[in-house]
Amino acid sequence: MTYTTEFRPTVLSNPYLSSNIADAVTATTAQFKQLSIDDQLAVLWYAYTEMGRSITPAAPGAARLQFAEGILAQIKAMSYDEQLQVMRDLASNANTPLCRSYGVLSVNTKLAFWYQLAEMMVQGTVVPMPAGYQLSAPGQAVLESIKQLDMGQQITVLRNTVVNMGVDPLAD
Ligand code: 45D
């Protein structure tokens, strides 16, 4: 009788199955980046609705949101279509003046900026999610990965995602 040792290279090298904490954050960040732009926005939205309860209202205020007030006011003055376009531009690193203004914000201000946009979506001053919106399967998978992380890891993933948005005007 011949015994063969079962070899599972795909499982062993699959970052999503790693128990390493840093890898879980890295993997979830990478998973997020692979989503379509609209899925990225939708996952951020659902992360906000899930985390909203756990983030104290003071936390986003802790960031120096005054540096984002200019672009928030610009966005508020736009039509829903234009607002959606701006958020798609940010997520896809379109080289626009607004994306360059965003690019110079600190990481926490970027987080606070997205938090503020989500609050404005709730208020109706920024384009709301379409009624009955169905998150795609890949989007749901990323949301699940985020939910499995602890609060600190979730914030790290969110930081990683928002820091990659917009355009750094000093980078080129
Ligand atoms: O029609 O300063 C689709 C701490 C489909 C403390 C759409 C902190 C088509 C220090 C594209 C879906 C670290 C705690 C429409 C800060 C369609 C500190 C639209 C942390 C309309 C700041 C989709 C703060 C749209 C944290 C418009 C953790 C989606 C903040 C928009 C977390 C989604 C903030 C938005 C989060 C999501 C904000 C705006 C998770 C915002 C999420």
Coordinates of N, CA, C and O and ligand atoms in Angstrom, one line a residue:
M1 N 0.8 -1.2 0.0 CA 0.0 0.0 0.0 C 0.9 1.2 0.0 O 1.9 1.3 0.7
T2 N 0.6 2.1 -0.8 CA 1.4 3.4 -0.9 C 0.7 4.5 -0.2 O -0.5 4.8 -0.5
Y3 N 1.3 5.1 0.7 CA 0.8 6.3 1.4 C 1.4 7.5 0.7 O 2.5 7.7 0.5
T4 N 0.5 8.4 0.4 CA 1.0 9.7 -0.1 C 0.6 10.8 0.9 O -0.5 10.8 1.4
T5 N 1.5 11.7 1.1 CA 1.2 12.8 2.0 C 0.4 13.8 1.2 O 0.9 14.2 0.2
E6 N -0.7 14.1 1.8 CA -1.5 15.1 1.1 C -0.8 16.5 1.2 O -0.4 16.9 2.2
F7 N -0.6 17.1 0.0 CA 0.1 18.3 -0.1 C -0.9 19.4 -0.5 O -1.6 19.3 -1.4
R8 N -0.9 20.4 0.4 CA -1.9 21.5 0.1 C -1.3 22.9 0.0 O -1.4 23.8 0.8
P9 N -0.5 23.1 -1.1 CA 0.2 24.3 -1.2 C -0.7 25.5 -1.3 O -0.5 26.6 -0.8
T10 N -1.9 25.3 -2.0 CA -2.8 26.5 -2.1 C -3.3 26.9 -0.8 O -3.5 28.1 -0.5
V11 N -3.6 25.9 0.1 CA -4.2 26.3 1.4 C -3.1 27.0 2.2 O -3.4 28.0 2.8
L12 N -1.9 26.4 2.2 CA -0.9 26.9 3.1 C -0.4 28.3 2.6 O 0.0 29.1 3.5
S13 N -0.6 28.6 1.4 CA -0.1 30.0 0.9 C -1.3 30.9 0.8 O -1.1 32.0 0.3
N14 N -2.5 30.5 1.2 CA -3.6 31.4 1.0 C -3.6 32.4 2.2 O -3.8 32.0 3.3
P15 N -3.4 33.7 1.9 CA -3.3 34.7 3.0 C -4.6 34.8 3.8 O -4.6 35.2 4.9
Y16 N -5.7 34.5 3.1 CA -7.0 34.7 3.8 C -7.2 33.7 4.9 O -8.0 33.9 5.8
L17 N -6.5 32.6 4.9 CA -6.6 31.6 5.9 C -5.6 31.7 7.0 O -5.6 30.9 7.9
S18 N -4.7 32.6 6.8 CA -3.7 32.8 7.8 C -4.2 33.2 9.2 O -5.2 34.0 9.2
S19 N -3.7 32.7 10.2 CA -4.1 33.1 11.6 C -3.3 34.3 12.0 O -3.6 34.9 13.1
N20 N -2.3 34.7 11.2 CA -1.5 35.8 11.6 C -2.3 37.1 11.5 O -2.9 37.4 10.5
I21 N -2.3 37.9 12.6 CA -3.1 39.1 12.7 C -2.7 40.1 11.6 O -3.6 40.7 11.0
A22 N -1.4 40.4 11.5 CA -1.0 41.4 10.5 C -1.4 40.9 9.1 O -1.8 41.7 8.3
D23 N -1.3 39.6 8.9 CA -1.7 39.1 7.6 C -3.2 39.3 7.3 O -3.6 39.5 6.2
A24 N -4.0 39.1 8.4 CA -5.5 39.3 8.2 C -5.8 40.7 7.7 O -6.6 41.0 6.9
V25 N -5.1 41.7 8.3 CA -5.3 43.1 7.9 C -4.8 43.3 6.5 O -5.5 43.9 5.7
T26 N -3.6 42.8 6.2 CA -3.0 43.0 4.9 C -3.9 42.3 3.8 O -4.2 42.9 2.8
A27 N -4.4 41.1 4.1 CA -5.2 40.4 3.2 C -6.5 41.1 2.9 O -7.0 41.2 1.8
T28 N -7.1 41.6 4.0 CA -8.4 42.2 3.8 C -8.3 43.5 3.1 O -9.1 43.8 2.2
T29 N -7.2 44.2 3.3 CA -6.9 45.5 2.5 C -6.7 45.1 1.1 O -7.3 45.8 0.2
A30 N -6.0 44.1 0.8 CA -5.7 43.7 -0.6 C -7.0 43.2 -1.3 O -7.3 43.6 -2.4
Q31 N -7.8 42.5 -0.5 CA -9.1 42.0 -1.0 C -10.0 43.2 -1.4 O -10.7 43.2 -2.4
F32 N -10.0 44.2 -0.5 CA -10.8 45.4 -0.8 C -10.4 46.1 -2.0 O -11.2 46.5 -2.9
K33 N -9.1 46.3 -2.2 CA -8.5 47.0 -3.4 C -8.9 46.3 -4.7 O -8.9 46.9 -5.8
Q34 N -9.2 45.0 -4.6 CA -9.5 44.2 -5.9 C -11.0 44.4 -6.3 O -11.4 44.1 -7.4
L35 N -11.8 45.0 -5.4 CA -13.2 45.2 -5.7 C -13.4 46.3 -6.8 O -12.5 47.2 -6.9
S36 N -14.5 46.3 -7.4 CA -14.8 47.4 -8.4 C -15.0 48.6 -7.6 O -15.2 48.6 -6.3
I37 N -14.9 49.8 -8.2 CA -15.0 51.1 -7.5 C -16.3 51.2 -6.8 O -16.4 51.6 -5.6
D38 N -17.4 50.8 -7.4 CA -18.7 50.9 -6.8 C -18.8 50.0 -5.6 O -19.4 50.3 -4.6
D39 N -18.2 48.8 -5.7 CA -18.2 47.8 -4.6 C -17.4 48.4 -3.4 O -17.8 48.2 -2.3
Q40 N -16.3 49.1 -3.7 CA -15.5 49.7 -2.7 C -16.4 50.7 -1.9 O -16.4 50.8 -0.7
L41 N -17.1 51.6 -2.7 CA -17.9 52.6 -2.0 C -19.0 51.9 -1.2 O -19.3 52.3 0.0
A42 N -19.6 50.9 -1.7 CA -20.7 50.2 -1.0 C -20.2 49.5 0.2 O -20.8 49.6 1.3
V43 N -19.0 48.9 0.2 CA -18.5 48.2 1.4 C -18.1 49.3 2.4 O -18.4 49.0 3.6
L44 N -17.6 50.4 2.0 CA -17.3 51.5 3.0 C -18.6 51.9 3.7 O -18.7 52.1 4.9
W45 N -19.7 52.0 2.9 CA -21.0 52.4 3.4 C -21.5 51.4 4.5 O -21.8 51.8 5.6
Y46 N -21.4 50.1 4.1 CA -21.9 49.1 5.1 C -20.9 49.0 6.3 O -21.4 48.8 7.4
A47 N -19.6 49.3 6.1 CA -18.7 49.3 7.3 C -19.1 50.5 8.2 O -19.2 50.3 9.4
Y48 N -19.5 51.6 7.6 CA -20.0 52.7 8.4 C -21.3 52.4 9.1 O -21.4 52.7 10.3
T49 N -22.2 51.7 8.5 CA -23.5 51.4 9.2 C -23.2 50.4 10.3 O -23.9 50.5 11.3
E50 N -22.3 49.5 10.1 CA -22.0 48.5 11.2 C -21.2 49.2 12.3 O -21.4 48.9 13.5
M51 N -20.2 50.0 11.9 CA -19.3 50.6 12.9 C -19.9 51.8 13.6 O -19.5 52.1 14.7
G52 N -20.8 52.4 12.9 CA -21.4 53.7 13.4 C -21.7 53.6 14.9 O -21.4 54.5 15.6
R53 N -22.3 52.5 15.3 CA -22.7 52.3 16.7 C -21.5 52.2 17.6 O -21.5 52.7 18.7
S54 N -20.3 51.6 17.1 CA -19.2 51.5 18.0 C -18.2 52.6 18.0 O -17.5 52.8 18.9
I55 N -18.2 53.4 16.9 CA -17.3 54.6 16.8 C -18.0 55.7 17.6 O -19.1 56.0 17.3
T56 N -17.4 56.2 18.6 CA -18.0 57.3 19.4 C -18.1 58.5 18.5 O -17.2 58.7 17.7
P57 N -19.2 59.3 18.6 CA -19.3 60.5 17.7 C -18.1 61.4 17.9 O -17.7 62.1 17.0
A58 N -17.4 61.3 19.0 CA -16.2 62.2 19.3 C -15.0 61.7 18.5 O -14.2 62.6 18.1
A59 N -14.9 60.4 18.1 CA -13.7 60.0 17.4 C -13.5 60.7 16.1 O -12.4 61.2 15.9
P60 N -14.5 60.7 15.2 CA -14.2 61.4 13.9 C -13.8 62.9 14.2 O -13.0 63.5 13.5
G61 N -14.5 63.5 15.2 CA -14.2 64.9 15.6 C -12.8 65.1 16.1 O -12.2 66.2 16.0
A62 N -12.2 64.0 16.6 CA -10.8 64.1 17.1 C -9.9 64.4 16.0 O -8.9 65.1 16.2
A63 N -10.2 64.0 14.8 CA -9.3 64.3 13.6 C -9.6 65.8 13.3 O -10.6 66.4 13.6
R64 N -8.6 66.4 12.7 CA -8.8 67.9 12.4 C -9.6 68.0 11.1 O -9.1 68.3 10.1
L65 N -10.9 67.9 11.3 CA -11.8 67.9 10.2 C -11.8 69.3 9.5 O -12.3 69.4 8.4
Q66 N -11.3 70.3 10.2 CA -11.4 71.7 9.6 C -10.6 71.7 8.3 O -10.9 72.4 7.4
F67 N -9.6 70.8 8.2 CA -8.8 70.8 6.9 C -9.6 70.2 5.8 O -9.2 70.3 4.6
A68 N -10.7 69.5 6.1 CA -11.5 68.8 5.1 C -12.8 69.7 4.8 O -13.5 69.3 3.9
E69 N -13.0 70.7 5.6 CA -14.2 71.5 5.5 C -14.4 72.1 4.1 O -15.6 72.1 3.6
G70 N -13.4 72.5 3.5 CA -13.5 73.1 2.1 C -14.0 72.1 1.1 O -15.0 72.4 0.4
I71 N -13.4 70.9 1.1 CA -13.9 69.9 0.1 C -15.3 69.4 0.5 O -16.1 69.1 -0.4
L72 N -15.6 69.3 1.8 CA -16.9 68.8 2.2 C -18.0 69.9 1.8 O -19.0 69.5 1.3
A73 N -17.7 71.1 1.9 CA -18.6 72.2 1.5 C -18.8 72.1 0.0 O -19.9 72.3 -0.5
Q74 N -17.7 71.9 -0.8 CA -17.8 71.8 -2.2 C -18.8 70.7 -2.6 O -19.6 70.8 -3.5
I75 N -18.6 69.5 -1.9 CA -19.4 68.3 -2.3 C -20.8 68.6 -1.9 O -21.7 68.2 -2.7
K76 N -21.0 69.2 -0.8 CA -22.4 69.5 -0.3 C -23.2 70.3 -1.3 O -24.4 70.2 -1.5
A77 N -22.5 71.2 -2.0 CA -23.1 72.1 -3.0 C -23.4 71.4 -4.3 O -24.0 72.0 -5.2
M78 N -22.9 70.2 -4.5 CA -23.1 69.5 -5.8 C -24.4 68.8 -5.9 O -25.1 68.5 -4.9
S79 N -24.8 68.4 -7.1 CA -26.0 67.5 -7.3 C -25.6 66.1 -6.9 O -24.4 65.8 -6.7
Y80 N -26.6 65.3 -6.7 CA -26.4 63.9 -6.3 C -25.4 63.2 -7.3 O -24.5 62.5 -6.9
D81 N -25.7 63.4 -8.6 CA -24.8 62.8 -9.6 C -23.4 63.2 -9.5 O -22.5 62.4 -9.6
E82 N -23.2 64.5 -9.3 CA -21.8 65.0 -9.2 C -21.2 64.5 -7.9 O -20.0 64.1 -7.9
Q83 N -21.9 64.3 -6.8 CA -21.4 63.8 -5.6 C -20.9 62.4 -5.7 O -19.8 62.0 -5.3
L84 N -21.7 61.6 -6.4 CA -21.4 60.2 -6.7 C -20.1 60.1 -7.5 O -19.2 59.3 -7.2
Q85 N -20.0 61.0 -8.5 CA -18.9 61.1 -9.4 C -17.6 61.4 -8.6 O -16.6 60.8 -8.8
V86 N -17.7 62.3 -7.7 CA -16.6 62.7 -6.8 C -16.1 61.5 -6.0 O -14.9 61.3 -5.9
M87 N -17.0 60.8 -5.4 CA -16.6 59.7 -4.6 C -16.0 58.6 -5.5 O -15.0 57.9 -5.0
R88 N -16.5 58.4 -6.7 CA -15.9 57.4 -7.6 C -14.5 57.9 -8.0 O -13.6 57.1 -8.1
D89 N -14.4 59.2 -8.2 CA -13.1 59.8 -8.6 C -12.1 59.5 -7.5 O -10.9 59.1 -7.7
L90 N -12.5 59.7 -6.2 CA -11.6 59.5 -5.1 C -11.1 58.1 -5.0 O -10.0 57.8 -4.9
A91 N -12.1 57.2 -5.1 CA -11.8 55.7 -5.0 C -11.0 55.2 -6.1 O -10.2 54.2 -6.0
S92 N -11.0 55.9 -7.3 CA -10.3 55.4 -8.5 C -9.1 56.3 -8.7 O -8.4 56.2 -9.8
N93 N -8.7 57.2 -7.8 CA -7.5 58.0 -7.9 C -7.5 58.9 -9.2 O -6.5 59.1 -9.8
A94 N -8.7 59.4 -9.5 CA -8.7 60.3 -10.7 C -8.0 61.6 -10.3 O -8.1 62.1 -9.2
N95 N -7.2 62.1 -11.3 CA -6.4 63.3 -11.0 C -7.3 64.6 -11.2 O -7.2 65.2 -12.3
T96 N -8.1 64.9 -10.2 CA -8.9 66.1 -10.3 C -8.4 67.1 -9.1 O -7.8 66.6 -8.2
P97 N -8.8 68.3 -9.2 CA -8.4 69.3 -8.1 C -8.9 68.8 -6.8 O -8.2 68.8 -5.8
L98 N -10.2 68.3 -6.7 CA -10.7 67.8 -5.4 C -9.9 66.6 -4.9 O -9.6 66.5 -3.7
C99 N -9.6 65.7 -5.8 CA -8.8 64.5 -5.4 C -7.4 64.9 -4.9 O -6.9 64.2 -4.0
R100 N -6.9 66.0 -5.5 CA -5.5 66.4 -5.0 C -5.7 67.1 -3.6 O -4.8 67.0 -2.8
S101 N -6.8 67.8 -3.4 CA -7.0 68.5 -2.1 C -7.2 67.4 -1.0 O -6.6 67.5 0.1
Y102 N -7.8 66.3 -1.4 CA -8.0 65.2 -0.5 C -6.7 64.5 -0.2 O -6.4 64.2 1.0
G103 N -5.8 64.5 -1.2 CA -4.5 63.8 -1.1 C -3.6 64.3 0.0 O -2.8 63.6 0.5
V104 N -3.8 65.6 0.3 CA -2.9 66.2 1.3 C -3.4 66.1 2.8 O -2.7 66.4 3.7
L105 N -4.6 65.5 2.9 CA -5.1 65.4 4.3 C -4.4 64.3 5.0 O -3.9 63.3 4.4
S106 N -4.3 64.3 6.4 CA -3.7 63.3 7.2 C -4.6 62.0 7.1 O -5.8 62.1 6.8
V107 N -4.1 60.9 7.5 CA -4.9 59.7 7.5 C -6.1 59.8 8.3 O -7.2 59.4 7.8
N108 N -6.0 60.3 9.5 CA -7.2 60.4 10.3 C -8.2 61.4 9.8 O -9.4 61.2 10.0
T109 N -7.7 62.4 9.2 CA -8.7 63.4 8.6 C -9.4 62.8 7.4 O -10.5 63.0 7.2
K110 N -8.6 61.9 6.7 CA -9.3 61.2 5.5 C -10.4 60.3 6.1 O -11.5 60.2 5.5
L111 N -10.1 59.6 7.2 CA -11.1 58.7 7.8 C -12.3 59.6 8.2 O -13.5 59.2 8.0
A112 N -12.0 60.7 8.9 CA -13.1 61.5 9.4 C -13.9 62.1 8.3 O -15.1 62.3 8.4
F113 N -13.2 62.4 7.2 CA -13.9 63.0 6.0 C -14.9 62.0 5.4 O -16.1 62.3 5.2
W114 N -14.5 60.7 5.3 CA -15.4 59.7 4.8 C -16.6 59.4 5.8 O -17.7 59.3 5.4
Y115 N -16.2 59.5 7.1 CA -17.3 59.4 8.1 C -18.3 60.5 8.0 O -19.5 60.2 8.0
Q116 N -17.8 61.7 7.7 CA -18.7 62.9 7.6 C -19.6 62.7 6.3 O -20.8 63.0 6.4
L117 N -19.0 62.2 5.3 CA -19.8 62.0 4.0 C -20.9 61.0 4.3 O -22.0 61.2 3.8
A118 N -20.6 60.0 5.1 CA -21.6 58.9 5.4 C -22.7 59.6 6.2 O -23.9 59.3 6.0
E119 N -22.3 60.4 7.2 CA -23.3 61.1 8.0 C -24.2 62.0 7.1 O -25.4 62.1 7.3
M120 N -23.6 62.6 6.1 CA -24.3 63.5 5.2 C -25.3 62.7 4.3 O -26.3 63.2 3.8
M121 N -24.9 61.5 4.0 CA -25.7 60.6 3.2 C -27.0 60.3 4.0 O -28.1 60.2 3.5
V122 N -26.8 60.1 5.3 CA -27.9 59.8 6.2 C -28.9 61.0 6.3 O -30.1 60.9 6.2
Q123 N -28.2 62.2 6.3 CA -29.0 63.4 6.4 C -29.7 63.8 5.1 O -30.6 64.6 5.0
G124 N -29.2 63.2 4.0 CA -29.7 63.5 2.6 C -29.1 64.6 1.9 O -29.5 65.0 0.8
T125 N -28.0 65.2 2.5 CA -27.3 66.2 1.8 C -26.3 65.7 0.9 O -25.7 66.4 0.0
V126 N -26.0 64.4 1.0 CA -25.1 63.7 0.0 C -25.9 62.5 -0.5 O -26.7 61.8 0.3
V127 N -25.7 62.1 -1.8 CA -26.5 61.1 -2.5 C -26.6 59.8 -1.6 O -25.6 59.2 -1.2
P128 N -27.8 59.4 -1.3 CA -28.0 58.2 -0.5 C -27.8 56.9 -1.3 O -27.8 56.9 -2.5
M129 N -27.7 55.8 -0.6 CA -27.6 54.5 -1.2 C -28.9 54.3 -1.9 O -30.0 54.6 -1.3
P130 N -28.9 53.6 -3.1 CA -30.2 53.3 -3.7 C -31.0 52.4 -2.8 O -30.5 51.5 -2.2
A131 N -32.3 52.6 -2.8 CA -33.2 51.7 -2.0 C -33.1 50.3 -2.4 O -33.0 50.0 -3.6
G132 N -33.0 49.4 -1.5 CA -32.9 47.9 -1.8 C -31.6 47.5 -2.5 O -31.5 46.5 -3.2
Y133 N -30.5 48.3 -2.2 CA -29.3 48.0 -2.9 C -28.7 46.7 -2.4 O -28.7 46.3 -1.3
Q134 N -28.3 45.9 -3.4 CA -27.8 44.5 -3.1 C -26.3 44.6 -3.3 O -25.8 44.8 -4.4
L135 N -25.5 44.3 -2.2 CA -24.1 44.3 -2.3 C -23.7 43.0 -3.1 O -24.2 42.0 -2.9
S136 N -22.7 43.2 -4.0 CA -22.3 42.0 -4.8 C -21.6 41.0 -3.9 O -21.2 41.3 -2.8
A137 N -21.5 39.8 -4.5 CA -20.9 38.7 -3.7 C -19.4 39.0 -3.3 O -19.1 38.8 -2.1
P138 N -18.6 39.6 -4.2 CA -17.3 39.9 -3.7 C -17.3 41.0 -2.6 O -16.5 40.9 -1.7
G139 N -18.2 41.9 -2.8 CA -18.3 43.0 -1.7 C -18.7 42.4 -0.4 O -18.2 42.7 0.6
Q140 N -19.7 41.4 -0.4 CA -20.1 40.8 0.8 C -19.0 40.0 1.5 O -18.8 40.0 2.7
A141 N -18.1 39.4 0.6 CA -17.0 38.6 1.1 C -16.0 39.6 1.9 O -15.5 39.2 3.0
V142 N -15.8 40.7 1.3 CA -14.8 41.7 2.0 C -15.5 42.2 3.2 O -14.8 42.3 4.3
L143 N -16.8 42.5 3.2 CA -17.4 43.0 4.4 C -17.3 41.9 5.5 O -17.1 42.3 6.7
E144 N -17.5 40.7 5.1 CA -17.4 39.6 6.1 C -16.0 39.5 6.7 O -15.8 39.4 8.0
S145 N -15.0 39.7 5.9 CA -13.6 39.7 6.4 C -13.4 40.8 7.4 O -12.7 40.7 8.4
I146 N -13.9 42.0 7.0 CA -13.8 43.2 7.9 C -14.5 42.9 9.3 O -13.9 43.2 10.3
K147 N -15.7 42.3 9.2 CA -16.4 42.0 10.4 C -15.7 41.1 11.3 O -15.9 41.1 12.6
Q148 N -14.9 40.2 10.7 CA -14.2 39.2 11.6 C -13.0 39.8 12.3 O -12.4 39.2 13.2
L149 N -12.6 41.0 11.9 CA -11.4 41.6 12.6 C -11.9 42.3 13.9 O -13.1 42.6 14.0
D150 N -11.0 42.6 14.8 CA -11.3 43.4 16.0 C -11.3 44.8 15.6 O -10.9 45.2 14.5
M151 N -11.9 45.6 16.5 CA -12.0 47.1 16.2 C -10.7 47.8 15.7 O -10.8 48.5 14.7
G152 N -9.6 47.5 16.4 CA -8.4 48.1 16.0 C -7.9 47.7 14.6 O -7.5 48.6 13.8
Q153 N -8.1 46.5 14.3 CA -7.8 46.0 13.0 C -8.7 46.6 11.9 O -8.2 46.9 10.8
Q154 N -9.9 46.7 12.3 CA -10.9 47.3 11.3 C -10.5 48.7 11.0 O -10.5 49.1 9.8
I155 N -10.1 49.5 12.0 CA -9.6 50.8 11.8 C -8.4 50.9 10.9 O -8.3 51.7 10.0
T156 N -7.5 49.9 11.1 CA -6.3 49.8 10.3 C -6.6 49.6 8.8 O -6.1 50.2 7.9
V157 N -7.6 48.6 8.6 CA -8.0 48.3 7.2 C -8.6 49.6 6.6 O -8.3 49.9 5.4
L158 N -9.5 50.3 7.3 CA -10.1 51.5 6.8 C -9.1 52.5 6.5 O -9.1 53.2 5.5
R159 N -8.1 52.7 7.4 CA -7.0 53.6 7.2 C -6.3 53.3 5.9 O -6.0 54.1 5.0
N160 N -6.0 52.0 5.7 CA -5.2 51.5 4.5 C -6.0 51.9 3.2 O -5.5 52.2 2.2
T161 N -7.4 51.7 3.3 CA -8.2 51.9 2.1 C -8.3 53.4 1.8 O -8.1 53.8 0.7
V162 N -8.6 54.3 2.8 CA -8.8 55.7 2.5 C -7.5 56.4 2.2 O -7.5 57.4 1.5
V163 N -6.4 55.9 2.7 CA -5.1 56.5 2.4 C -4.7 56.3 1.0 O -4.0 57.1 0.4
N164 N -5.2 55.2 0.4 CA -5.0 54.9 -1.0 C -5.9 55.7 -2.0 O -5.7 55.6 -3.2
M165 N -6.8 56.4 -1.5 CA -7.7 57.2 -2.4 C -7.2 58.6 -2.7 O -6.3 59.0 -2.0
G166 N -7.8 59.2 -3.7 CA -7.4 60.5 -4.0 C -6.1 60.5 -4.7 O -5.6 59.4 -5.2
V167 N -5.4 61.7 -4.8 CA -4.2 61.8 -5.5 C -3.2 62.6 -4.7 O -3.6 63.7 -4.2
D168 N -2.0 62.1 -4.4 CA -1.0 62.9 -3.7 C -0.4 63.8 -4.6 O 0.4 63.4 -5.6
P169 N -0.6 65.2 -4.5 CA -0.1 66.1 -5.5 C 1.4 66.2 -5.4 O 2.0 66.7 -6.4
L170 N 2.0 65.7 -4.4 CA 3.5 65.8 -4.3 C 4.2 64.5 -4.9 O 5.4 64.4 -4.9
A171 N 3.4 63.5 -5.2 CA 3.9 62.3 -5.7 C 4.5 62.3 -7.1 O 5.3 61.5 -7.5
D172 N 4.1 63.3 -7.9 CA 4.6 63.3 -9.3 C 5.1 64.7 -9.7 O 5.4 65.5 -9.0
Ligands
45D1 O1 -26.4 54.7 -7.3 O2 -9.3 61.0 14.3 C1 -23.2 52.9 -5.3 C2 -10.2 57.1 15.2 C3 -24.0 52.2 -6.4 C4 -9.7 58.1 16.2 C5 -23.8 54.2 -4.9 C6 -10.8 57.7 14.0 C7 -24.6 53.1 -7.4 C8 -8.9 59.2 15.7 C9 -21.8 53.2 -5.9 C10 -23.0 51.9 -4.2 C11 -9.0 56.2 14.7 C12 -11.2 56.2 15.9 C13 -24.9 54.8 -5.5 C14 -10.5 59.1 13.7 C15 -25.4 54.2 -6.7 C16 -9.6 59.8 14.5 C17 -23.2 55.1 -3.8 C18 -11.6 56.8 13.1 C19 -25.5 56.0 -5.0 C20 -11.0 59.8 12.5 C21 -22.4 54.7 -2.8 C22 -12.6 57.0 12.4 C23 -21.8 55.7 -1.9 C24 -13.3 56.0 11.6 C25 -22.0 57.1 -2.1 C26 -13.0 54.5 11.9 C27 -21.1 55.3 -0.8 C28 -14.1 56.3 10.6 C29 -20.4 56.1 0.2 C30 -14.8 55.4 9.6 C31 -19.9 55.6 1.3 C32 -15.5 55.9 8.6 C33 -19.3 56.3 2.4 C34 -16.2 55.2 7.6 C35 -18.7 55.6 3.4 C36 -16.8 55.9 6.6 C37 -19.3 57.8 2.4 C38 -16.3 53.7 7.7 C39 -18.1 56.1 4.5 C40 -17.5 55.3 5.5

